[in-house]
CSV table of C-alpha atoms and ligand atoms in Angstrom, one decimal:
chain,number,residue,atom,x,y,z
N,1,MET,CA,0.7,0.1,0.2
N,2,GLU,CA,0.7,3.9,-0.8
N,3,ILE,CA,0.3,6.7,0.1
N,4,THR,CA,-1.3,9.0,-2.4
N,5,ASP,CA,-1.5,12.2,-1.0
N,6,VAL,CA,-2.1,14.3,1.6
N,7,ARG,CA,-4.0,17.0,2.6
N,8,THR,CA,-5.9,19.3,4.8
N,9,GLU,CA,-9.8,20.2,5.2
N,10,ARG,CA,-10.6,23.1,7.3
N,11,ILE,CA,-13.2,24.2,9.1
N,12,GLU,CA,-14.2,27.2,11.3
N,13,VAL,CA,-18.1,26.8,13.2
N,14,PRO,CA,-18.8,29.9,14.3
N,15,LEU,CA,-21.3,30.2,17.9
N,16,ASP,CA,-24.6,31.4,19.2
N,17,ARG,CA,-22.2,31.6,22.8
N,18,PRO,CA,-19.2,33.3,23.1
N,19,LEU,CA,-16.6,31.1,25.2
N,20,GLY,CA,-15.7,33.1,28.0
N,21,VAL,CA,-11.9,32.2,30.0
N,22,SER,CA,-9.4,34.0,32.5
N,23,ARG,CA,-8.7,37.3,31.4
N,24,ASP,CA,-11.7,38.5,29.7
N,25,ARG,CA,-10.9,36.7,27.1
N,26,SER,CA,-13.7,34.5,24.6
N,27,LEU,CA,-13.6,32.4,22.0
N,28,ASP,CA,-16.6,33.6,20.0
N,29,ALA,CA,-15.0,31.0,16.5
N,30,ARG,CA,-13.8,27.1,17.1
N,31,GLY,CA,-11.8,25.7,14.0
N,32,ALA,CA,-10.2,22.8,12.9
N,33,ALA,CA,-7.5,21.1,10.8
N,34,PHE,CA,-8.7,18.0,9.3
N,35,VAL,CA,-5.3,16.0,8.1
N,36,VAL,CA,-6.8,13.6,5.0
N,37,VAL,CA,-4.5,10.8,3.9
N,38,GLU,CA,-5.2,8.5,0.8
N,39,THR,CA,-4.3,4.9,-0.3
N,40,ASP,CA,-3.2,3.9,-3.5
N,41,ALA,CA,-6.0,0.6,-1.9
N,42,GLY,CA,-8.8,2.9,-1.5
N,43,ILE,CA,-8.4,3.0,1.9
N,44,THR,CA,-9.0,6.9,3.0
N,45,GLY,CA,-6.7,8.6,6.9
N,46,ILE,CA,-9.1,10.6,8.6
N,47,GLY,CA,-7.2,12.9,11.5
N,48,GLU,CA,-7.2,16.6,13.3
N,49,GLY,CA,-4.6,18.6,13.9
N,50,VAL,CA,-4.9,21.1,16.3
N,51,GLY,CA,-3.5,24.1,15.5
N,52,PRO,CA,-5.5,26.5,17.1
N,53,GLU,CA,-4.6,28.6,13.8
N,54,SER,CA,-6.0,25.5,11.5
N,55,TYR,CA,-4.1,27.6,8.2
N,56,ILE,CA,-0.9,27.3,9.8
N,57,VAL,CA,-0.8,23.7,10.8
N,58,GLU,CA,-2.2,23.5,6.6
N,59,ARG,CA,0.7,24.7,5.4
N,60,ILE,CA,2.9,23.0,7.5
N,61,VAL,CA,1.0,19.4,6.6
N,62,GLU,CA,0.8,19.7,2.5
N,63,GLU,CA,4.1,21.8,2.0
N,64,LYS,CA,6.3,20.0,5.2
N,65,TYR,CA,4.7,16.5,5.3
N,66,ALA,CA,3.0,15.1,2.1
N,67,PRO,CA,6.7,15.6,0.5
N,68,LEU,CA,8.6,13.1,3.2
N,69,LEU,CA,4.9,10.4,3.0
N,70,ILE,CA,3.8,10.1,-0.5
N,71,GLY,CA,4.8,6.8,-1.6
N,72,GLU,CA,5.6,5.8,1.4
N,73,ASP,CA,3.8,2.8,3.6
N,74,PRO,CA,1.5,4.7,5.5
N,75,LEU,CA,1.3,1.3,7.6
N,76,ASP,CA,5.6,1.9,8.5
N,77,ILE,CA,3.9,4.9,11.1
N,78,GLU,CA,7.1,4.6,13.9
N,79,ARG,CA,9.3,5.7,11.1
N,80,HIS,CA,6.9,8.7,9.5
N,81,TRP,CA,6.6,9.8,13.2
N,82,GLN,CA,10.5,10.4,13.0
N,83,SER,CA,10.4,11.0,9.4
N,84,MET,CA,8.3,14.6,10.5
N,85,VAL,CA,8.9,14.8,14.3
N,86,THR,CA,13.1,14.3,15.0
N,87,ASP,CA,15.4,13.2,12.2
N,88,THR,CA,16.5,16.7,11.0
N,89,VAL,CA,18.1,18.8,12.3
N,90,TYR,CA,16.2,21.9,12.4
N,91,GLN,CA,13.5,20.1,14.9
N,92,ASP,CA,10.5,21.5,15.3
N,93,ARG,CA,10.3,20.4,19.3
N,94,LYS,CA,6.3,22.4,19.8
N,95,GLY,CA,3.6,23.9,18.7
N,96,GLN,CA,2.5,23.9,15.5
N,97,GLY,CA,4.9,21.5,13.1
N,98,LEU,CA,4.4,18.9,16.1
N,99,SER,CA,0.2,19.6,16.0
N,100,ALA,CA,0.4,19.2,11.8
N,101,ALA,CA,1.8,15.5,13.1
N,102,SER,CA,-0.6,14.9,15.4
N,103,GLY,CA,-2.7,15.3,12.6
N,104,VAL,CA,-1.1,13.1,10.0
N,105,ASP,CA,-0.1,10.9,12.9
N,106,ILE,CA,-4.2,10.2,13.3
N,107,ALA,CA,-4.9,9.7,9.9
N,108,LEU,CA,-2.4,6.9,9.7
N,109,TRP,CA,-2.8,5.2,12.2
N,110,ASP,CA,-6.9,5.6,11.2
N,111,ILE,CA,-5.2,3.6,8.1
N,112,ALA,CA,-3.6,0.9,10.0
N,113,GLY,CA,-6.7,0.2,11.6
N,114,LYS,CA,-9.2,-0.3,7.8
N,115,HIS,CA,-6.5,-2.0,6.5
N,116,HIS,CA,-6.0,-4.4,9.7
N,117,GLY,CA,-9.9,-4.8,9.7
N,118,VAL,CA,-10.1,-3.4,13.1
N,119,PRO,CA,-10.9,-0.5,15.6
N,120,VAL,CA,-7.9,1.7,16.5
N,121,TYR,CA,-8.2,0.7,20.5
N,122,ARG,CA,-7.7,-2.8,19.3
N,123,LEU,CA,-4.2,-2.1,17.6
N,124,LEU,CA,-2.9,-0.4,20.4
N,125,GLY,CA,-3.0,-2.7,22.9
N,126,GLY,CA,-7.0,-2.3,24.4
N,127,PRO,CA,-9.6,-2.1,25.7
N,128,MET,CA,-9.0,-1.1,29.1
N,129,GLU,CA,-12.6,-1.7,29.0
N,130,GLY,CA,-15.4,-2.0,28.0
N,131,SER,CA,-16.4,1.5,28.1
N,132,LEU,CA,-14.5,5.0,29.6
N,133,LYS,CA,-16.3,7.7,32.2
N,134,PRO,CA,-17.3,11.4,30.0
N,135,TYR,CA,-17.0,15.0,32.4
N,136,ALA,CA,-18.4,17.6,30.8
N,137,SER,CA,-16.4,19.6,29.4
N,138,ASP,CA,-17.7,23.6,29.7
N,139,LEU,CA,-19.4,25.6,32.2
N,140,PHE,CA,-17.1,28.4,30.3
N,141,TRP,CA,-17.6,32.5,32.2
N,142,GLN,CA,-21.7,33.4,32.9
N,143,ASP,CA,-23.0,34.9,36.3
N,144,PRO,CA,-22.7,32.5,39.0
N,145,GLU,CA,-26.8,31.5,38.5
N,146,THR,CA,-26.8,30.5,34.7
N,147,MET,CA,-23.6,28.2,35.2
N,148,ALA,CA,-25.2,26.2,38.1
N,149,GLU,CA,-28.2,26.0,35.5
N,150,ARG,CA,-26.5,25.0,33.4
N,151,ALA,CA,-23.6,21.9,35.7
N,152,ARG,CA,-27.0,21.1,37.4
N,153,SER,CA,-28.4,20.1,33.6
N,154,TYR,CA,-24.9,17.8,32.2
N,155,VAL,CA,-25.6,16.2,35.5
N,156,ASP,CA,-28.8,15.6,35.3
N,157,ARG,CA,-27.9,14.5,31.9
N,158,GLY,CA,-25.6,11.8,33.9
N,159,PHE,CA,-22.5,13.2,33.8
N,160,ALA,CA,-20.3,12.5,36.7
N,161,GLY,CA,-18.2,15.1,36.7
N,162,VAL,CA,-18.0,19.3,35.4
N,163,LYS,CA,-15.6,21.7,33.8
N,164,THR,CA,-15.8,25.3,34.9
N,165,HIS,CA,-13.1,27.6,33.0
N,166,LEU,CA,-12.9,31.0,35.5
N,167,GLY,CA,-10.1,33.3,36.0
N,168,ARG,CA,-11.2,36.9,36.7
N,169,GLY,CA,-10.2,36.7,40.6
N,170,LEU,CA,-10.8,35.8,43.9
N,171,ASP,CA,-14.2,37.1,44.4
N,172,ALA,CA,-16.3,36.4,41.1
N,173,ASP,CA,-14.8,33.1,41.2
N,174,GLU,CA,-15.7,31.9,44.6
N,175,ALA,CA,-18.8,32.7,44.0
N,176,ARG,CA,-19.0,31.0,40.7
N,177,VAL,CA,-18.0,27.7,42.3
N,178,ALA,CA,-19.9,27.6,45.3
N,179,ALA,CA,-22.6,28.5,43.4
N,180,MET,CA,-22.0,25.3,40.8
N,181,ARG,CA,-21.4,23.3,44.3
N,182,ASP,CA,-24.4,24.1,45.4
N,183,ALA,CA,-26.4,22.9,42.2
N,184,ILE,CA,-24.4,19.8,41.2
N,185,GLY,CA,-23.7,17.9,44.7
N,186,ASP,CA,-21.1,15.7,44.8
N,187,ALA,CA,-20.4,15.2,41.3
N,188,ALA,CA,-17.0,16.0,40.5
N,189,LEU,CA,-16.3,20.2,39.8
N,190,MET,CA,-12.5,20.2,37.4
N,191,VAL,CA,-12.1,23.9,37.1
N,192,ASP,CA,-10.2,25.2,34.5
N,193,MET,CA,-7.9,29.0,34.7
N,194,ASN,CA,-6.3,28.7,31.0
N,195,CYS,CA,-3.0,30.4,32.2
N,196,GLY,CA,-4.8,33.0,34.1
N,197,TYR,CA,-2.9,33.2,37.3
N,198,ASP,CA,0.4,34.3,38.5
N,199,ARG,CA,1.7,32.3,41.8
N,200,PRO,CA,0.9,35.0,44.7
N,201,GLU,CA,-2.9,34.9,42.8
N,202,ALA,CA,-3.1,31.3,41.5
N,203,ARG,CA,-2.5,30.4,45.7
N,204,ARG,CA,-5.0,32.2,47.3
N,205,VAL,CA,-8.0,31.2,44.6
N,206,GLY,CA,-6.8,27.4,44.7
N,207,ARG,CA,-7.3,27.3,48.7
N,208,MET,CA,-10.1,28.9,47.9
N,209,LEU,CA,-11.1,26.2,45.4
N,210,GLU,CA,-10.0,24.0,48.9
N,211,GLU,CA,-13.2,24.9,50.4
N,212,TYR,CA,-14.8,23.7,47.9
N,213,ASP,CA,-13.4,20.2,47.1
N,214,VAL,CA,-12.9,20.4,44.2
N,215,TYR,CA,-11.3,17.5,41.8
N,216,TRP,CA,-8.5,18.8,39.5
N,217,TYR,CA,-7.0,23.1,39.4
N,218,GLU,CA,-6.1,23.4,36.0
N,219,GLU,CA,-3.6,24.9,34.5
N,220,PRO,CA,-3.8,28.2,37.4
N,221,LEU,CA,-0.2,29.5,36.0
N,222,THR,CA,0.8,30.0,31.9
N,223,PRO,CA,2.7,26.5,31.3
N,224,TYR,CA,6.5,27.5,31.0
N,225,ASP,CA,6.4,27.9,35.0
N,226,VAL,CA,6.3,24.5,35.9
N,227,ASP,CA,8.0,25.3,39.2
N,228,GLY,CA,5.6,27.7,40.1
N,229,LEU,CA,3.2,24.7,39.0
N,230,ALA,CA,4.7,22.1,41.9
N,231,ALA,CA,4.8,24.7,44.5
N,232,LEU,CA,1.2,25.2,44.4
N,233,ARG,CA,1.5,21.1,44.0
N,234,ARG,CA,3.1,21.2,47.3
N,235,GLU,CA,2.0,23.9,49.2
N,236,LEU,CA,-2.2,23.0,48.2
N,237,ASP,CA,-5.2,20.1,49.1
N,238,VAL,CA,-6.6,20.3,45.5
N,239,PRO,CA,-5.1,18.6,42.8
N,240,ILE,CA,-2.8,20.1,39.7
N,241,ALA,CA,-3.9,19.5,36.2
N,242,SER,CA,-1.9,20.8,33.6
N,243,GLY,CA,-0.4,19.2,29.8
N,244,GLU,CA,-3.0,20.4,27.4
N,245,ASN,CA,0.1,22.9,26.6
N,246,GLU,CA,2.6,20.3,27.0
N,247,TYR,CA,4.6,18.6,23.5
N,248,THR,CA,6.0,14.9,22.8
N,249,LYS,CA,7.4,12.7,25.6
N,250,TRP,CA,10.1,15.2,26.3
N,251,GLY,CA,8.0,17.8,27.5
N,252,PHE,CA,6.3,15.1,29.3
N,253,HIS,CA,8.9,13.8,31.3
N,254,ASP,CA,10.0,17.0,32.1
N,255,LEU,CA,6.5,17.7,33.7
N,256,PHE,CA,7.0,14.7,35.8
N,257,GLU,CA,10.5,14.9,36.8
N,258,ALA,CA,9.4,18.3,38.0
N,259,ASP,CA,6.3,16.9,40.2
N,260,ALA,CA,3.8,19.2,38.3
N,261,VAL,CA,1.1,17.7,37.8
N,262,ASP,CA,-1.2,15.1,39.6
N,263,TYR,CA,-3.0,14.7,36.3
N,264,ALA,CA,-1.5,15.4,32.9
N,265,MET,CA,-3.6,16.8,29.6
N,266,PRO,CA,-1.8,15.8,26.7
N,267,ASP,CA,-3.5,16.1,24.0
N,268,VAL,CA,-3.9,13.8,21.7
N,269,MET,CA,-4.4,15.9,18.3
N,270,ARG,CA,-1.1,18.6,19.6
N,271,CYS,CA,1.1,16.5,21.6
N,272,GLY,CA,2.8,14.3,18.6
N,273,GLY,CA,-0.4,12.7,17.6
N,274,ILE,CA,-1.4,8.2,18.3
N,275,THR,CA,1.7,7.4,18.5
N,276,GLU,CA,2.6,9.4,20.4
N,277,ALA,CA,0.1,10.3,23.3
N,278,LYS,CA,0.9,6.0,24.2
N,279,LYS,CA,4.4,6.9,25.1
N,280,ILE,CA,3.0,10.0,27.6
N,281,CYS,CA,0.4,7.9,28.9
N,282,ALA,CA,3.0,5.1,29.7
N,283,LEU,CA,5.6,7.1,31.0
N,284,ALA,CA,2.6,8.7,33.5
N,285,GLU,CA,2.2,5.2,34.7
N,286,THR,CA,6.4,5.3,35.4
N,287,TYR,CA,5.3,8.6,37.8
N,288,ASN,CA,2.0,6.2,38.8
N,289,THR,CA,0.2,9.6,37.4
N,290,VAL,CA,-2.7,9.8,36.3
N,291,CYS,CA,-3.8,10.6,32.3
N,292,SER,CA,-6.6,12.4,31.3
N,293,PRO,CA,-6.0,13.8,28.2
N,294,HIS,CA,-7.2,17.2,27.0
N,295,CYS,CA,-9.6,17.1,24.1
N,296,PHE,CA,-11.4,19.7,23.5
N,297,THR,CA,-11.8,19.9,19.4
N,298,THR,CA,-14.2,17.9,16.6
N,299,GLY,CA,-15.5,14.3,16.7
N,300,VAL,CA,-12.4,13.3,14.7
N,301,GLY,CA,-10.1,14.5,17.8
N,302,LEU,CA,-12.6,13.2,20.1
N,303,ALA,CA,-12.7,9.3,18.5
N,304,ALA,CA,-8.5,9.7,18.9
N,305,THR,CA,-8.2,10.7,21.8
N,306,MET,CA,-11.5,7.6,22.7
N,307,HIS,CA,-8.8,5.0,21.0
N,308,VAL,CA,-5.9,6.2,23.0
N,309,MET,CA,-7.6,6.1,26.6
N,310,ALA,CA,-9.2,2.6,26.1
N,311,ALA,CA,-5.7,1.6,25.9
N,312,SER,CA,-4.0,2.7,28.6
N,313,PRO,CA,-4.2,1.4,32.2
N,314,ALA,CA,-3.3,5.1,33.7
N,315,CYS,CA,-5.8,6.6,31.6
N,316,GLU,CA,-9.2,8.8,33.8
N,317,TRP,CA,-12.1,10.7,33.3
N,318,LEU,CA,-12.7,11.3,29.0
N,319,GLU,CA,-12.9,15.5,28.3
N,320,PHE,CA,-16.7,15.2,26.6
N,321,ASP,CA,-17.9,19.1,24.9
N,322,PRO,CA,-21.6,18.5,26.1
N,323,THR,CA,-23.1,21.3,24.2
N,324,ASP,CA,-24.8,19.7,20.3
N,325,PHE,CA,-21.2,21.1,19.2
N,326,GLU,CA,-22.5,20.8,15.3
N,327,VAL,CA,-18.9,18.6,14.2
N,328,TYR,CA,-18.7,17.0,16.8
N,329,GLU,CA,-21.4,13.7,17.3
N,330,PRO,CA,-22.5,14.0,13.7
N,331,LEU,CA,-18.7,13.4,12.5
N,332,PHE,CA,-18.7,9.4,13.9
N,333,GLU,CA,-19.9,6.3,11.5
N,334,THR,CA,-22.3,5.3,14.9
N,335,PRO,CA,-22.4,8.9,17.0
N,336,PRO,CA,-21.7,7.6,21.0
N,337,THR,CA,-24.7,7.7,23.3
N,338,ILE,CA,-24.2,8.3,27.1
N,339,ALA,CA,-25.6,6.0,29.2
N,340,ASP,CA,-24.9,6.0,33.6
N,341,GLY,CA,-21.7,8.5,32.9
N,342,ARG,CA,-20.3,5.6,30.6
N,343,ILE,CA,-19.1,6.4,26.6
N,344,ASP,CA,-19.2,3.6,24.0
N,345,LEU,CA,-16.0,3.2,21.9
N,346,PRO,CA,-16.2,3.4,18.6
N,347,GLU,CA,-16.7,-0.2,16.7
N,348,GLU,CA,-15.9,0.6,13.7
N,349,PRO,CA,-12.2,-0.2,11.6
N,350,GLY,CA,-10.1,2.8,11.7
N,351,LEU,CA,-11.3,5.4,14.3
N,352,GLY,CA,-15.0,5.4,13.5
N,353,VAL,CA,-15.4,8.9,11.8
N,354,ASN,CA,-16.1,10.3,8.5
N,355,LEU,CA,-16.0,13.8,7.3
N,356,ASP,CA,-19.4,14.7,5.2
N,357,GLU,CA,-19.7,17.0,3.2
N,358,ASP,CA,-23.7,17.9,4.7
N,359,VAL,CA,-21.6,17.8,8.3
N,360,ILE,CA,-19.0,20.3,7.4
N,361,GLY,CA,-19.6,21.7,4.5
N,362,GLU,CA,-20.7,24.7,5.2
N,363,PHE,CA,-18.5,25.6,7.5
N,364,ARG,CA,-15.4,24.5,5.5
N,365,VAL,CA,-12.8,27.2,4.6
N,366,ALA,CA,-11.2,28.2,1.7
E,401,LIG,MG1,-7.5,23.3,29.8
């Protein structure tokens, strides 16, 4: 089998409700760069690289990686990872080059699953269990009552945990944490600061979170401040989560060596794809650290994340977007169902996703 084409499909989906996060930042659209790998066997692989600037991922995939891959056997996945990421003298150690390589890598695993006639998690040695535990990842900045009501609705739908996005000051954060805790009873409450605080403020807010039995305290600091994360982890009783802005097993090795995280959050679409996420999960095992991959993306990224998690004993909690995002469940061959706080794995060969024109067509970026 030979690769005959490597290309990207970009989309941008406008949002009815802006997604407010720390420091008064807000998103009013969500984009994605899908990677499509064609073969002479008629098998097509689909992947996704999270930029976040999808035009940069597109340019890297089509101009840098496609020439390395066309004419090659798509099943030589490890070799292709090396040629994209580590073979050159001028290495792209973190950032969008890794995101682009992640998208290609995921598409190659999709091809491998289709070629062998099994879901990707089987190729990775899974499943560890028949299903995964999702938490509802939403609850962006709004007034406390609205956020509490929304949090309650997710628990009522069967989610055992909910994640919120705060980071706009101690008092404003506390008003929202208190309202949500009150609304969801003893369900898990994860709090994500999206890198919004400096060390003193992160410590003050962390002490407040301890009072509300917060499940984890995500990215309180800039990802550059690994020592600061480690210090917070020592000083606070609330577990620290970080890693969505980290890349490769070497990056996670540094996080683990610094004792900086309780929950490691590699993003399969950024950290180096399925190939690298699997290794990061294994590395987490050696540090007795839980892996809860970051996943705030389309159905393609969700599927890739589910296959990785299903094959690792280090993984807990699937980040799940409960908002009926237009390019989420509709990209699955069989849209996943959530019942009793669990989600079923895709059982089709490969990732179990497609890029139907009637789903992505209206969002395509030319
Ligand atoms: Mg986050």
